[in-house]
Amino acid sequence: MMLFKALRKSGLARCKFPFRFTSCVANQKYDYDLVVLGGGSGGLACAKEAVEYGVRVLCFDYVKPTPVGTKWGVGGTCVNVGCIPKKLMHQACLLGEAVHEAVAYGWNVNDQNIKPDWKKLVKSVQDHIKSVNWVTRVDLRDKKVEYVNSMGYFVDAHTIEYKTKRGERMQLTAEYVVVAVGGRPRYPSIPGATEYGITSDDIFSYEKEPGRTLVVGAGYVGLECACFLKGLGYDPTVMVRSIVLRGFDRQMSELLTAMMTERGIRFLSTTIPTAVERLPDGRLLVKYHNTVTETDESDVFDTVLWAIGRKGLTEDLNLEAAGVKTKNDKIAVDQTEATNVPHIYAVGDIIYGRPELTPVAILSGRLLARRLFAGSTQLMDYTDVATTVFTPLEYACVGMSEEMAIEKLGPENIEVFHGYYKPTEFFIPQKSVRHCYLKAVAEVSGDQKILGLHYMGPVAGEVIQGFAAALKSGLTVKTLLNTVGIHPTTAEEFTRLSITKRSGRDPTPASCCS
Ligand code: FAD
Ligand code: NDP
């Protein structure tokens, strides 16, 4: 890799043979070595890595406005309508809590009714996003990735067409194409859904205060949005079709639900929406159906936010023209991220059956570029990807849930170490510690290899990130308990896990230092 970067600097890497691993004869036939469709986390990572090896790269990025007209700049979901604005809103909530805690710590905060200014928050968030958009464009220019702000679609397996700003149709050819078009929020097929509802694509730039909000869906997006709305002083209700956080550890999901309920977030269980109507005063009447009690009810909200999952953006790509097969609205790939058409690849959220997370998209895009243009053989490892749900007490995990471990190895082969804990900093403001809990799911025999780690508490993402590397390196319970903690932190609780579920002992601690 270093050799390629050095060659590029010297200009030698622009000479296609013998420095490139791909066929120089084939390459001469095409306008570009690589065209990337989609300038989000995965597409940009792939494009920027590829140019490091001296190849000619072009990246398309285009955002279709939402039904209420929201649109944004280059960088994809994470930067514009995902991780980044969400983390900023989450931080705004944590700061709101911190202001109240500060009083207990002796700060003289004169106005106890301190309130956030939604418009000001939205503006700050949007200003930051615009600065990231700008830096991204400059970075692409500096790195010599050609960027076209248009929707690209296939004409044949090597030809991409797009429209210029003046409406002219242009075509270009590429040796390799990487599809990194990501997804967009789904809307339910019920009356009023698109007319009156918004999604995560709109909320971070929503000019109107959200007010009383119905959040439909209990996945990552639904729970995170409900929590930041509550933290900012609004009144969210979460509508749950089946279970909260499908696919996650059940005990942790239930604990998360209890934590949110304690904070005043209402859950409407086993319920689906059936219609949304606008009332004369502008508020929204939502009709819904409880699938267990078989009853129909309705309620009035200021905002309805659909968080019912995301749909892959395959529709506009004209994939049939290239012969690329889809699976539902996604693209199935092999372990090299190749589609059924060998020179067409896919990375990020558009891949069928892979985690929809930014670091996954970035690493798979980068590794793909290295394999295509720098002779690497390293494949993306999609196992044991750590993740965090950014609720006020965050939940982070890596590896298997308790259920998954039991299913794979059998209950007799699993040992679960667990414990509640009391963060030192919670004592003075008397914050609830009821949901501060962690567990390690391990093999029962030998040094007890750890299969999964789960943590609910402050800065969960920061805590689990380091343990994720340890887990990928074969962490055992023996090693964990031989690790000296950093005191007084909450992460050190992992090094003090001594109670197994099997023992039936009480996992509640007596004090902070027991
Ligand atoms: P995207 O980032 O979606 O980029 C695809 C780009 O391609 C988009 O700009 C799209 O408009 C464009 N495009 C589509 N079709 C075409 C076309 N034909 N031609 C040109 N351009 C096209 N992940 C985390 O890891 N941590 C988080 O905290 C987190 N929070 C999230 C919060 C929310 C509310 C949401 C919705 C998602 C969150 N995610 C988070 C997920 C993360 O945003 C995605 O996994 C990630 O953005 C996927 O990257 P991607 O490159 O596959 O697609
Ligand atoms: P999810 O698929 O995680 O959740 C969708 C939710 O909507 C589920 O509760 C589902 O219920 C429900 N639902 C689906 N269809 C309907 C319907 N027709 N009516 C009512 N409810 C319905 O999608 P999200 O949009 O929350 O998140 C998408 C992805 O984005 C995540 O998988 C994650 O990878 C990524 N993300 C990551 C974040 C992070 O890292 N912190 C934050 C936000 C998003 P049911 O269980 O019954 O199907």
Coordinates of C-alpha atoms and ligand atoms in Angstrom, one line a residue, residues 38-43 60-63 76-78 81-83 86 150-152 180-183 200 221 310 313 317 347-349 356-359 361 390, ligand 1:
G38 CA -23.6 7.2 -4.1
G39 CA -21.4 9.7 -2.1
G40 CA -22.3 8.5 1.4
S41 CA -20.1 6.8 4.0
G42 CA -19.4 3.7 1.8
G43 CA -19.1 5.3 -1.6
F60 CA -22.1 10.4 -8.3
D61 CA -24.2 11.7 -5.4
Y62 CA -27.7 12.9 -5.6
V63 CA -30.5 13.3 -3.0
G76 CA -25.0 10.6 2.5
T77 CA -27.2 9.7 5.4
C78 CA -24.8 9.6 8.3
V81 CA -29.8 13.0 8.3
G82 CA -28.3 10.2 10.4
C83 CA -25.5 9.6 12.9
K86 CA -28.7 12.5 15.8
S150 CA -26.6 13.9 -10.3
M151 CA -28.4 10.6 -10.2
G152 CA -26.5 7.9 -12.0
A180 CA -23.3 2.6 -2.7
V181 CA -26.7 4.2 -2.9
G182 CA -27.8 3.4 0.6
G183 CA -31.5 3.6 1.7
S200 CA -35.7 11.1 10.2
V221 CA -34.3 5.4 14.8
R310 CA -35.4 1.8 5.5
L313 CA -32.5 2.7 -3.3
L317 CA -30.6 2.5 -10.9
V347 CA -21.1 -1.6 -0.3
G348 CA -22.9 -0.1 2.6
D349 CA -26.6 -0.1 3.5
E356 CA -26.7 -0.8 8.3
L357 CA -24.0 1.1 10.1
T358 CA -21.6 3.8 8.9
P359 CA -18.3 2.2 10.0
A361 CA -20.0 0.9 5.0
F390 CA -28.0 6.6 21.7
Ligands
FAD1 P1 -25.7 6.6 2.4 O1 -24.9 7.2 3.5 O2 -27.2 6.6 2.5 O3 -25.2 7.2 1.0 C1 -25.8 6.9 -0.2 C2 -25.9 8.2 -1.0 O4 -26.1 7.8 -2.4 C3 -26.9 9.2 -0.6 O5 -26.4 10.5 -0.6 C4 -28.0 9.0 -1.7 O6 -28.8 10.1 -1.9 C5 -27.1 8.8 -2.9 N1 -27.8 8.1 -4.1 C6 -28.8 7.2 -4.0 N2 -29.0 6.8 -5.3 C7 -28.2 7.5 -6.1 C8 -27.9 7.4 -7.5 N3 -28.6 6.6 -8.3 N4 -27.0 8.3 -8.0 C9 -26.3 9.1 -7.2 N5 -26.4 9.1 -5.9 C10 -27.4 8.3 -5.3 N6 -24.9 4.4 11.8 C11 -24.0 4.4 12.7 O7 -23.0 3.7 12.6 N7 -24.1 5.1 13.9 C12 -25.2 5.9 14.1 O8 -25.2 6.5 15.2 C13 -26.2 6.0 13.1 N8 -27.2 6.7 13.3 C14 -28.2 6.8 12.3 C15 -29.3 7.6 12.6 C16 -30.3 7.7 11.6 C17 -31.5 8.6 11.9 C18 -30.2 7.0 10.4 C19 -31.3 7.1 9.4 C20 -29.1 6.2 10.2 C21 -28.1 6.1 11.2 N9 -27.0 5.3 11.0 C22 -26.0 5.2 12.0 C23 -26.8 4.4 9.8 C24 -25.8 5.1 8.8 O9 -26.3 6.4 8.5 C25 -25.8 4.3 7.5 O10 -25.5 3.0 7.8 C26 -24.8 4.8 6.5 O11 -25.0 6.2 6.2 C27 -24.8 4.0 5.2 O12 -23.9 4.5 4.3 P2 -24.0 4.2 2.7 O13 -22.8 4.8 2.1 O14 -24.3 2.8 2.5 O15 -25.3 5.0 2.3

